[in-house]
Coordinates of C-alpha atoms in Angstrom, one line a residue:
X1 CA 0.0 0.0 0.0
X2 CA 1.4 3.4 -1.0
X3 CA 1.9 6.0 1.7
X4 CA -0.8 8.7 1.8
X5 CA -0.6 12.3 0.4
X6 CA 1.2 14.6 2.9
X7 CA -0.5 18.0 3.5
X8 CA 2.8 19.8 3.2
X9 CA 5.3 17.6 1.4
X10 CA 2.9 16.4 -1.3
X11 CA 2.9 13.0 -3.0
X12 CA 5.2 10.3 -2.0
X13 CA 7.9 9.8 -4.6
X14 CA 6.4 6.4 -5.7
X15 CA 3.4 8.3 -6.9
X16 CA 5.1 11.4 -8.4
X17 CA 6.0 11.5 -12.0
X18 CA 8.5 14.4 -11.6
X19 CA 8.6 17.9 -13.1
X20 CA 10.0 18.5 -16.5
X21 CA 10.0 21.8 -18.4
X22 CA 10.6 20.2 -21.8
X23 CA 9.9 23.3 -23.8
X24 CA 11.8 26.5 -23.8
X25 CA 9.3 29.3 -22.9
X26 CA 9.2 33.0 -22.2
X27 CA 7.9 33.6 -18.6
X28 CA 5.5 36.3 -18.1
X29 CA 6.4 39.2 -15.8
X30 CA 4.1 37.8 -13.2
X31 CA 5.7 34.3 -13.3
X32 CA 9.2 35.8 -13.1
X33 CA 8.3 38.0 -10.1
X34 CA 6.7 35.0 -8.4
X35 CA 9.9 33.0 -9.0
X36 CA 12.1 35.7 -7.7
X37 CA 10.1 36.0 -4.7
X38 CA 10.2 32.3 -4.1
X39 CA 14.0 32.4 -4.5
X40 CA 14.2 35.1 -1.9
X41 CA 12.2 33.1 0.6
X42 CA 14.2 30.0 0.0
X43 CA 17.5 32.0 0.4
X44 CA 16.4 33.2 3.8
X45 CA 17.1 29.7 5.1
X46 CA 20.7 29.8 4.1
X47 CA 23.0 28.7 6.9
X48 CA 24.9 31.9 7.4
X49 CA 22.9 34.8 8.8
X50 CA 19.6 33.1 9.1
X51 CA 17.5 33.5 12.3
X52 CA 14.4 31.4 12.6
X53 CA 11.3 33.3 13.7
X54 CA 7.7 32.5 14.0
X55 CA 6.9 34.7 11.1
X56 CA 9.7 33.4 8.9
X57 CA 9.5 29.6 9.3
X58 CA 10.0 26.8 6.8
X59 CA 6.2 26.4 6.8
X60 CA 5.9 29.4 4.6
X61 CA 7.7 27.6 1.9
X62 CA 5.1 25.4 0.4
X63 CA 5.0 23.4 -2.9
X64 CA 3.7 26.2 -5.0
X65 CA 6.6 28.4 -3.8
X66 CA 9.2 25.8 -4.8
X67 CA 7.5 25.2 -8.2
X68 CA 7.6 28.9 -8.9
X69 CA 11.2 29.0 -8.3
X70 CA 11.9 26.0 -10.3
X71 CA 10.0 27.5 -13.3
X72 CA 12.8 30.0 -13.8
X73 CA 14.9 27.2 -15.3
X74 CA 12.6 27.1 -18.3
X75 CA 13.5 30.6 -19.6
X76 CA 17.0 31.7 -20.6
X77 CA 16.2 35.2 -19.5
X78 CA 15.3 34.1 -16.0
X79 CA 17.7 31.1 -15.6
X80 CA 20.5 33.5 -14.5
X81 CA 18.5 34.4 -11.4
X82 CA 19.3 30.9 -10.0
X83 CA 23.1 31.8 -9.6
X84 CA 22.5 32.7 -6.0
X85 CA 24.5 30.7 -3.4
X86 CA 22.0 31.3 -0.5
X87 CA 19.3 29.5 -2.6
X88 CA 21.5 26.3 -2.5
X89 CA 22.1 26.5 1.1
X90 CA 18.3 27.3 1.8
X91 CA 17.2 24.2 -0.3
X92 CA 19.5 22.0 1.9
X93 CA 17.9 23.4 5.0
X94 CA 14.4 22.7 3.6
X95 CA 15.3 19.2 2.6
X96 CA 16.1 18.5 6.2
X97 CA 12.6 19.1 7.2
X98 CA 11.1 16.3 5.2
X99 CA 10.9 13.1 7.3
X100 CA 10.2 9.5 6.6
X101 CA 7.1 9.1 8.7
X102 CA 7.6 5.4 9.4
X103 CA 11.1 6.0 10.6
X104 CA 10.9 9.6 11.9
X105 CA 14.2 10.5 10.2
X106 CA 15.0 13.0 7.5
X107 CA 14.2 11.5 4.1
X108 CA 13.9 14.4 1.5
X109 CA 13.8 12.2 -1.5
X110 CA 10.7 10.3 -0.3
X111 CA 8.3 13.1 -1.1
X112 CA 7.6 15.6 -3.8
X113 CA 8.7 18.5 -1.6
X114 CA 12.2 17.2 -1.1
X115 CA 12.4 16.2 -4.8
X116 CA 11.7 19.7 -6.0
X117 CA 14.1 21.2 -3.4
X118 CA 16.8 18.8 -4.7
X119 CA 16.2 19.7 -8.3
X120 CA 16.1 23.4 -7.5
X121 CA 19.4 23.0 -5.5
X122 CA 21.2 21.3 -8.5
X123 CA 20.0 23.9 -11.0
X124 CA 21.1 26.8 -8.6
X125 CA 24.5 25.1 -8.0
X126 CA 25.3 24.6 -11.6
X127 CA 24.3 28.1 -12.3
X128 CA 26.7 29.3 -9.7
X129 CA 29.5 27.3 -10.9
X130 CA 29.0 28.3 -14.5
X131 CA 29.0 32.0 -13.4
X132 CA 32.1 31.6 -11.5
X133 CA 33.8 30.0 -14.4
X134 CA 32.7 33.0 -16.7
X135 CA 30.6 30.6 -18.8
X136 CA 27.0 31.6 -17.8
X137 CA 26.5 34.7 -19.8
X138 CA 28.0 33.3 -23.0
X139 CA 25.9 30.2 -22.6
X140 CA 22.7 32.0 -22.1
X141 CA 23.3 34.4 -25.0
X142 CA 23.4 31.3 -27.3
X143 CA 20.3 29.5 -26.0
X144 CA 17.7 31.9 -27.5
X145 CA 15.1 30.1 -29.7
X146 CA 16.5 26.7 -29.0
X147 CA 14.5 23.7 -27.6
X148 CA 15.1 23.3 -23.9
X149 CA 16.4 19.8 -24.4
X150 CA 19.3 21.2 -26.5
X151 CA 19.9 24.0 -24.1
X152 CA 20.1 21.5 -21.2
X153 CA 22.7 19.5 -23.2
X154 CA 24.7 22.7 -23.7
X155 CA 24.7 23.4 -20.0
X156 CA 25.8 19.9 -19.2
X157 CA 28.6 20.1 -21.7
X158 CA 29.9 23.3 -20.2
X159 CA 29.5 21.9 -16.7
X160 CA 31.5 18.8 -17.8
X161 CA 34.2 21.0 -19.2
X162 CA 34.5 23.1 -15.9
X163 CA 34.4 20.1 -13.7
X164 CA 37.1 18.2 -15.5
X165 CA 39.3 21.2 -15.4
X166 CA 38.7 21.7 -11.7
X167 CA 39.5 18.0 -11.0
X168 CA 42.8 18.2 -12.8
X169 CA 43.6 21.6 -11.3
X170 CA 43.0 20.1 -7.8
X171 CA 45.2 17.1 -8.5
X172 CA 48.0 19.3 -9.7
X173 CA 47.9 21.4 -6.6
X174 CA 46.2 24.4 -8.2
X175 CA 43.8 26.8 -6.6
X176 CA 40.1 25.8 -6.7
X177 CA 39.0 29.5 -6.3
X178 CA 35.8 31.0 -4.9
X179 CA 33.3 28.1 -5.8
X180 CA 34.9 25.5 -3.7
X181 CA 36.4 27.7 -1.1
X182 CA 39.2 26.6 1.3
X183 CA 41.7 28.4 -1.0
X184 CA 42.9 31.8 -1.9
X185 CA 42.5 33.9 -5.0
X186 CA 45.1 35.4 -7.3
X187 CA 45.5 38.2 -4.8
X188 CA 46.2 35.6 -2.0
X189 CA 43.2 36.9 0.0
X190 CA 40.9 34.2 1.3
X191 CA 37.4 34.2 -0.3
X192 CA 34.1 33.0 0.9
X193 CA 33.1 29.6 -0.4
X194 CA 29.9 29.1 -2.3
X195 CA 28.8 26.6 0.3
X196 CA 30.0 26.3 3.9
X197 CA 31.5 22.9 4.9
X198 CA 28.5 22.2 7.2
X199 CA 26.1 22.4 4.3
X200 CA 28.1 20.0 2.1
X201 CA 28.3 17.6 5.0
X202 CA 24.6 17.8 5.6
X203 CA 23.7 17.3 1.9
X204 CA 25.9 14.3 1.6
X205 CA 24.3 12.8 4.7
X206 CA 20.8 13.4 3.4
X207 CA 21.6 11.9 -0.1
X208 CA 23.5 9.0 1.4
X209 CA 20.7 7.9 3.8
X210 CA 18.2 8.2 0.9
X211 CA 20.4 6.4 -1.6
X212 CA 17.8 3.8 -2.2
X213 CA 15.6 6.7 -3.7
X214 CA 18.6 8.3 -5.5
X215 CA 18.0 6.3 -8.7
X216 CA 14.2 6.6 -8.8
X217 CA 14.5 10.3 -8.4
X218 CA 17.0 10.8 -11.1
X219 CA 14.9 8.6 -13.5
X220 CA 12.0 11.0 -13.2
X221 CA 12.2 13.4 -16.1
X222 CA 14.9 13.9 -18.7
X223 CA 18.5 12.9 -17.7
X224 CA 19.6 16.2 -19.2
X225 CA 18.0 18.1 -16.3
X226 CA 20.1 16.3 -13.8
X227 CA 23.7 17.4 -14.1
X228 CA 25.2 16.2 -10.8
X229 CA 28.9 16.4 -11.6
X230 CA 29.1 19.9 -10.0
X231 CA 27.6 18.5 -6.8
X232 CA 30.1 15.6 -6.9
X233 CA 32.9 18.1 -7.4
X234 CA 32.0 19.7 -4.1
X235 CA 31.9 16.3 -2.4
X236 CA 35.4 15.6 -3.9
X237 CA 36.9 18.7 -2.4
X238 CA 35.0 18.0 0.9
X239 CA 36.9 14.7 1.1
X240 CA 40.2 16.5 0.3
X241 CA 39.7 19.0 3.0
X242 CA 38.8 16.3 5.7
X243 CA 41.8 14.3 4.7
X244 CA 44.2 17.2 4.8
X245 CA 42.8 18.2 8.3
X246 CA 43.4 14.5 9.3
X247 CA 39.8 13.9 10.1
X248 CA 39.6 10.2 10.8
X249 CA 36.1 10.2 9.2
X250 CA 37.4 11.1 5.7
X251 CA 37.6 7.4 4.7
X252 CA 33.9 7.0 5.5
X253 CA 33.0 10.1 3.7
X254 CA 35.1 8.9 0.7
X255 CA 33.3 5.6 0.6
X256 CA 30.0 7.2 0.5
X257 CA 30.9 9.5 -2.3
X258 CA 32.4 6.6 -4.2
X259 CA 29.3 4.5 -4.0
X260 CA 26.9 7.4 -4.9
X261 CA 29.0 8.2 -7.9
X262 CA 28.8 4.7 -9.0
X263 CA 25.0 4.8 -8.7
X264 CA 25.0 8.1 -10.6
X265 CA 27.0 6.6 -13.4
X266 CA 24.2 4.1 -14.0
X267 CA 21.8 6.9 -15.1
X268 CA 23.9 9.9 -15.9
X269 CA 23.7 11.7 -19.2
X270 CA 26.4 10.9 -21.6
X271 CA 28.0 14.3 -21.2
X272 CA 28.4 13.6 -17.4
X273 CA 30.0 10.2 -17.7
X274 CA 33.6 11.4 -18.2
X275 CA 33.8 13.6 -15.1
X276 CA 32.0 11.0 -13.1
X277 CA 34.6 8.5 -14.0
X278 CA 37.3 10.8 -12.9
X279 CA 35.5 11.4 -9.6
X280 CA 35.3 7.6 -9.2
X281 CA 38.9 7.2 -9.9
X282 CA 39.7 9.9 -7.2
X283 CA 37.6 8.2 -4.6
X284 CA 38.1 4.5 -5.4
X285 CA 38.2 2.5 -2.2
X286 CA 37.7 -1.2 -3.2
X287 CA 40.6 -2.3 -0.9
X288 CA 38.5 -1.1 2.1
X289 CA 35.0 -1.7 0.7
X290 CA 33.6 -4.4 3.0
X291 CA 31.9 -7.5 1.4
X292 CA 28.5 -6.4 2.5
X293 CA 25.4 -5.8 0.3
X294 CA 25.5 -2.5 -1.5
X295 CA 21.6 -2.4 -1.9
X296 CA 19.1 -1.5 0.8
X297 CA 16.4 -3.8 -0.1
X298 CA 14.8 -5.8 -2.9
X299 CA 13.4 -2.7 -4.7
X300 CA 16.8 -1.1 -4.6
X301 CA 18.5 -4.2 -5.9
X302 CA 16.1 -4.4 -8.8
X303 CA 16.5 -0.7 -9.6
X304 CA 20.3 -1.0 -9.8
X305 CA 20.2 -4.2 -11.9
X306 CA 17.5 -2.8 -14.3
X307 CA 19.5 0.5 -14.7
X308 CA 22.6 -1.6 -15.6
X309 CA 20.7 -3.8 -18.0
X310 CA 19.1 -0.7 -19.8
X311 CA 22.4 1.2 -20.0
X312 CA 24.1 -1.9 -21.7
X313 CA 21.2 -2.2 -24.1
X314 CA 20.9 1.5 -25.3
X315 CA 22.1 2.1 -28.9
X316 CA 23.2 5.6 -27.9
X317 CA 25.5 4.2 -25.2
X318 CA 27.8 2.6 -27.8
X319 CA 30.7 4.8 -26.9
X320 CA 30.3 4.2 -23.2
X321 CA 30.0 0.4 -23.7
X322 CA 33.4 0.4 -25.6
X323 CA 35.0 2.3 -22.8
X324 CA 36.1 1.1 -19.2
X325 CA 32.8 2.4 -17.9
X326 CA 30.9 -0.8 -17.7
X327 CA 33.9 -2.5 -16.0
X328 CA 33.7 0.3 -13.3
X329 CA 30.0 -0.3 -12.8
X330 CA 30.8 -4.0 -12.2
X331 CA 32.5 -2.9 -9.0
X332 CA 28.9 -2.1 -7.7
X333 CA 26.3 -4.2 -9.6
X334 CA 27.5 -7.7 -8.5
X335 CA 27.3 -6.6 -4.8
X336 CA 23.6 -5.5 -5.3
X337 CA 21.8 -8.8 -6.3
X338 CA 19.3 -9.5 -3.7
X339 CA 18.2 -13.1 -2.9
X340 CA 14.6 -12.1 -3.7
X341 CA 15.5 -10.5 -7.0
X342 CA 17.5 -13.4 -8.6
X343 CA 15.3 -13.5 -11.6
X344 CA 17.2 -10.5 -12.9
X345 CA 20.5 -12.3 -12.6
X346 CA 20.5 -14.0 -16.0
X347 CA 20.0 -10.8 -17.8
X348 CA 22.7 -9.1 -15.7
X349 CA 25.0 -11.8 -16.7
X350 CA 24.2 -11.5 -20.4
X351 CA 24.9 -7.8 -20.2
X352 CA 28.2 -8.5 -18.5
X353 CA 29.2 -10.9 -21.2
X354 CA 28.4 -8.4 -23.8
X355 CA 30.7 -6.0 -22.1
X356 CA 33.3 -8.6 -22.0
X357 CA 33.3 -9.1 -25.8
X358 CA 33.2 -5.4 -26.5
X359 CA 36.1 -4.8 -24.2
X360 CA 38.4 -7.8 -25.2
X361 CA 38.4 -7.0 -28.9
X362 CA 39.7 -3.5 -28.2
X363 CA 42.5 -4.3 -25.7
X364 CA 45.8 -2.9 -26.7
X365 CA 48.4 -4.5 -24.6
X366 CA 49.2 -7.3 -22.1
X367 CA 48.6 -5.0 -19.1
X368 CA 45.1 -4.0 -20.2
X369 CA 44.3 -7.7 -20.7
X370 CA 45.5 -8.5 -17.2
X371 CA 43.3 -5.8 -15.9
X372 CA 40.4 -7.1 -18.0
X373 CA 40.6 -10.7 -16.6
X374 CA 40.3 -9.3 -13.1
X375 CA 37.5 -6.8 -13.9
X376 CA 35.5 -9.4 -15.9
X377 CA 35.9 -12.8 -14.4
X378 CA 36.0 -11.4 -10.9
X379 CA 32.5 -9.8 -11.1
X380 CA 31.1 -12.9 -12.8
X381 CA 32.4 -14.9 -9.8
X382 CA 30.7 -12.6 -7.4
X383 CA 27.4 -12.6 -9.3
X384 CA 27.3 -16.4 -9.0
X385 CA 28.5 -16.3 -5.4
X386 CA 28.0 -13.0 -3.6
X387 CA 30.4 -12.8 -0.7
X388 CA 27.8 -11.0 1.4
X389 CA 25.5 -14.0 1.3
X390 CA 27.7 -16.0 3.5
X391 CA 27.3 -19.8 4.3
X392 CA 25.2 -21.7 3.9
X393 CA 25.1 -20.8 0.2
X394 CA 21.6 -20.2 -1.2
X395 CA 21.5 -21.3 -4.8
X396 CA 18.8 -19.9 -7.2
X397 CA 15.8 -22.0 -8.4
X398 CA 16.7 -24.8 -10.9
X399 CA 15.0 -22.7 -13.7
X400 CA 17.2 -19.7 -13.1
X401 CA 20.3 -21.8 -13.0
X402 CA 19.4 -23.3 -16.3
X403 CA 18.8 -19.8 -17.9
X404 CA 22.2 -18.8 -16.6
X405 CA 24.0 -21.8 -18.1
X406 CA 22.1 -21.2 -21.4
X407 CA 23.4 -17.6 -21.4
X408 CA 27.0 -18.6 -20.8
X409 CA 26.7 -21.1 -23.8
X410 CA 24.7 -18.9 -26.2
X411 CA 26.9 -15.9 -25.6
X412 CA 30.1 -17.8 -26.3
X413 CA 31.7 -17.5 -22.9
X414 CA 34.1 -20.3 -23.5
X415 CA 35.3 -18.5 -26.8
X416 CA 35.8 -15.4 -24.9
X417 CA 37.8 -17.3 -22.3
X418 CA 40.0 -18.8 -25.0
X419 CA 40.6 -15.4 -26.5
X420 CA 41.7 -14.1 -23.1
X421 CA 44.0 -17.0 -22.6
X422 CA 45.7 -16.9 -26.0
X423 CA 46.2 -13.1 -25.7
X424 CA 48.1 -13.4 -22.5
X425 CA 51.7 -12.3 -23.0
X426 CA 54.3 -15.0 -22.0
X427 CA 56.4 -12.0 -20.6
X428 CA 53.6 -11.0 -18.2
X429 CA 54.4 -11.3 -14.6
X430 CA 52.0 -13.1 -12.3
X431 CA 50.6 -15.2 -15.1
X432 CA 49.5 -17.9 -12.6
X433 CA 47.6 -15.4 -10.6
X434 CA 45.7 -14.2 -13.8
X435 CA 44.9 -17.7 -14.8
X436 CA 43.7 -18.6 -11.3
X437 CA 41.1 -15.8 -11.6
X438 CA 39.8 -17.6 -14.6
X439 CA 39.7 -21.1 -13.2
X440 CA 38.3 -19.9 -9.9
X441 CA 35.2 -18.6 -11.8
X442 CA 34.7 -22.0 -13.6
X443 CA 35.3 -23.8 -10.3
X444 CA 32.6 -21.6 -8.8
X445 CA 30.3 -22.3 -11.8
X446 CA 30.8 -26.1 -11.2
X447 CA 29.5 -25.7 -7.6
X448 CA 26.7 -23.4 -8.9
X449 CA 25.3 -25.8 -11.5
X450 CA 25.3 -29.6 -11.3
X451 CA 28.0 -31.2 -13.4
X452 CA 25.5 -33.1 -15.4
X453 CA 23.7 -30.0 -16.3
X454 CA 26.9 -28.3 -17.4
X455 CA 27.9 -31.4 -19.5
X456 CA 24.6 -31.5 -21.3
X457 CA 24.9 -27.8 -22.1
X458 CA 28.5 -27.7 -23.2
X459 CA 29.1 -31.2 -24.7
X460 CA 28.7 -29.7 -28.2
X461 CA 31.7 -27.4 -27.5
X462 CA 34.1 -30.4 -27.4
X463 CA 35.2 -30.0 -31.0
X464 CA 36.0 -26.4 -30.4
X465 CA 37.8 -27.2 -27.2
X466 CA 40.1 -29.6 -29.1
X467 CA 40.9 -27.1 -31.8
X468 CA 42.0 -24.5 -29.3
X469 CA 43.8 -27.1 -27.2
X470 CA 45.7 -28.3 -30.4
X471 CA 46.7 -24.7 -31.1
X472 CA 48.2 -24.3 -27.7
X473 CA 49.9 -27.7 -28.1
X474 CA 51.4 -26.5 -31.5
X475 CA 52.7 -23.3 -30.0
X476 CA 54.2 -25.2 -27.0
X477 CA 55.8 -27.6 -29.4
X478 CA 57.3 -24.7 -31.4
X479 CA 58.8 -23.4 -28.2
X480 CA 60.5 -26.7 -27.6
X481 CA 62.2 -27.1 -31.0
X482 CA 65.6 -25.7 -31.8
X483 CA 68.2 -24.4 -29.4
X484 CA 67.0 -24.0 -25.8
X485 CA 67.2 -20.4 -24.5
X486 CA 65.9 -18.8 -21.3
X487 CA 63.2 -17.0 -23.3
X488 CA 62.0 -20.3 -24.9
X489 CA 62.0 -21.9 -21.4
X490 CA 59.8 -19.1 -20.1
X491 CA 57.4 -19.5 -23.1
X492 CA 57.2 -23.3 -22.5
X493 CA 56.1 -22.6 -18.9
X494 CA 53.7 -20.1 -20.0
X495 CA 51.9 -22.3 -22.6
X496 CA 51.9 -25.3 -20.3
X497 CA 50.1 -23.3 -17.7
X498 CA 47.6 -22.2 -20.5
X499 CA 47.0 -25.8 -21.5
X500 CA 46.6 -26.9 -17.8
X501 CA 44.0 -24.0 -17.3
X502 CA 42.1 -25.0 -20.5
X503 CA 41.9 -28.6 -19.3
X504 CA 40.8 -27.5 -15.8
X505 CA 38.0 -25.6 -17.4
X506 CA 36.9 -28.6 -19.3
X507 CA 37.0 -30.7 -16.1
X508 CA 34.7 -28.2 -14.2
X509 CA 32.3 -28.2 -17.1
X510 CA 32.1 -32.0 -17.0
X511 CA 33.8 -32.5 -20.4
X512 CA 36.9 -34.3 -19.3
X513 CA 35.6 -37.8 -19.9
X514 CA 34.1 -36.9 -23.3
X515 CA 37.3 -35.3 -24.4
X516 CA 39.4 -38.3 -23.5
X517 CA 36.9 -40.7 -25.1
X518 CA 37.0 -39.0 -28.4
X519 CA 40.7 -38.1 -28.3
X520 CA 41.8 -40.6 -30.8
X521 CA 39.0 -40.3 -33.4
X522 CA 39.3 -38.1 -36.4
X523 CA 36.6 -36.4 -38.4
X524 CA 35.7 -38.2 -41.5
X525 CA 35.6 -35.0 -43.5
X526 CA 38.9 -34.2 -45.1
X527 CA 37.9 -30.5 -45.3
X528 CA 37.2 -30.3 -41.6
X529 CA 39.4 -27.5 -40.0
X530 CA 40.0 -29.9 -37.0
X531 CA 40.9 -32.8 -39.3
X532 CA 43.5 -34.9 -37.6
X533 CA 42.9 -33.4 -34.3
X534 CA 40.4 -35.8 -32.9
X535 CA 37.3 -34.0 -31.8
X536 CA 34.3 -35.8 -33.4
X537 CA 31.0 -36.0 -31.7
X538 CA 28.4 -37.2 -34.3
X539 CA 28.1 -40.4 -36.3
X540 CA 26.5 -40.8 -39.7
X541 CA 23.2 -42.5 -39.9
X542 CA 24.0 -44.3 -43.2
X543 CA 27.6 -45.4 -42.3
X544 CA 28.6 -46.8 -39.0
X545 CA 32.3 -46.0 -39.6
X546 CA 32.0 -42.3 -40.4
X547 CA 32.2 -39.7 -37.6
X548 CA 31.8 -35.9 -37.9
X549 CA 32.2 -32.8 -35.7
X550 CA 28.9 -31.3 -36.7
X551 CA 26.4 -31.0 -39.6
X552 CA 28.6 -28.7 -41.5
X553 CA 31.4 -31.2 -41.7
X554 CA 29.0 -33.9 -42.6
X555 CA 27.5 -31.7 -45.4
X556 CA 30.9 -31.2 -47.1

């Protein structure tokens, strides 16, 4: 049953479709005046200089007031009014007033009121940043007579440009200037920050505790209206400040920002992904990320999984899919599959294998391949056996396990594995560790699905297994011919490990006995690519002596 309509906070977020000013419009003087008055009321709640009085309480800021303020974003002539720092601070204070009625704690994203406050906050924050970077006037001058969607994309592009510049400026020890505070201007005189540290801390706490509503909120309306990289830039500088001041809590703050950035990457507009990836790189904390569920409940789990699946299936995400982005998301998604949401697991695995194929064909060197093996087979392992479940292990229903095995076979996971193995460089250090990651996944798969089920699914792959194994054997034989050298000796060890890994994979899939049983039987077709290797599986109905790999060999 949905929560009831609140007299002040409006509709619960589950029943709220969101606000979207899709069309550029010219506001009337009355609407502009109402918006300015609304901004003035909101700004009175800014942290600095605000004194609460009976006549000037938050109850004077109702939904219609917030909607009037937000309407200013739909007109280029009025958008500049949002570049007002006290509005950002005031929105944060108003968000604190929205409570989850069942828990009695602040939950701004659970109601329409907090949603509009957050949206107004983001628009005002971005306006302030663009103005401080001397981009706002130029941008607004070019947005006349353009559809609002196009204008929003222009704003996001400029925001991306400014955020990336600030990230690199901060990493190189440069001054962040007025927008981020905690630094000095060119004249070496301290300048007042756009937001005080207490406001940034409060906002991060509010968003973090409502993180299960974070994605549902962002998915309401057009993604071009949610440019959060400016907000994450503030969070990033907040972390740096706390770390520099040796605040022991900085690691916890960093972990929160890292996870929120991963969640945002799932739904961010394409123009925002580059800076979000930089922010994730700056806050990565996998070495101290506990093996605990990263989802709040079943609904949160489904939301994260669905967002990942949708992103991986969007045609306009092709550039992102060929990048390292999906691999970064796999730091989060495998830790978010709830036991009650296992029906989404097969599609998540299919999307993961799709990423694997897109990534492996574009690898440029051995180090990238080494990183790929870890970032691909590691998450696959976790998806099948989440560390946060703990013993005793709870397997999905038999129908789901069958779907998963079908997906592994239909999406050529073994071919992908063979490609990863053959592309490994013999000069690569820690080769055993890399191969162990692969075999660990298949060992886990053997525990996940019954050996008989795996054998029945993968037995048709035996001819291909033989062909690849024969290739490895030929390469190994080449290494053994001629004069022995240290380099040849290293190569021999490398390809021996590869062959051993390939055999272990077959054993985990229940194929070892089939492979050995057919090891000495040749395909009857002289035009078979595997002729002479010994990999047949099928007999001819009209000739008891003829054996073929498949229907293609039998036809020729």
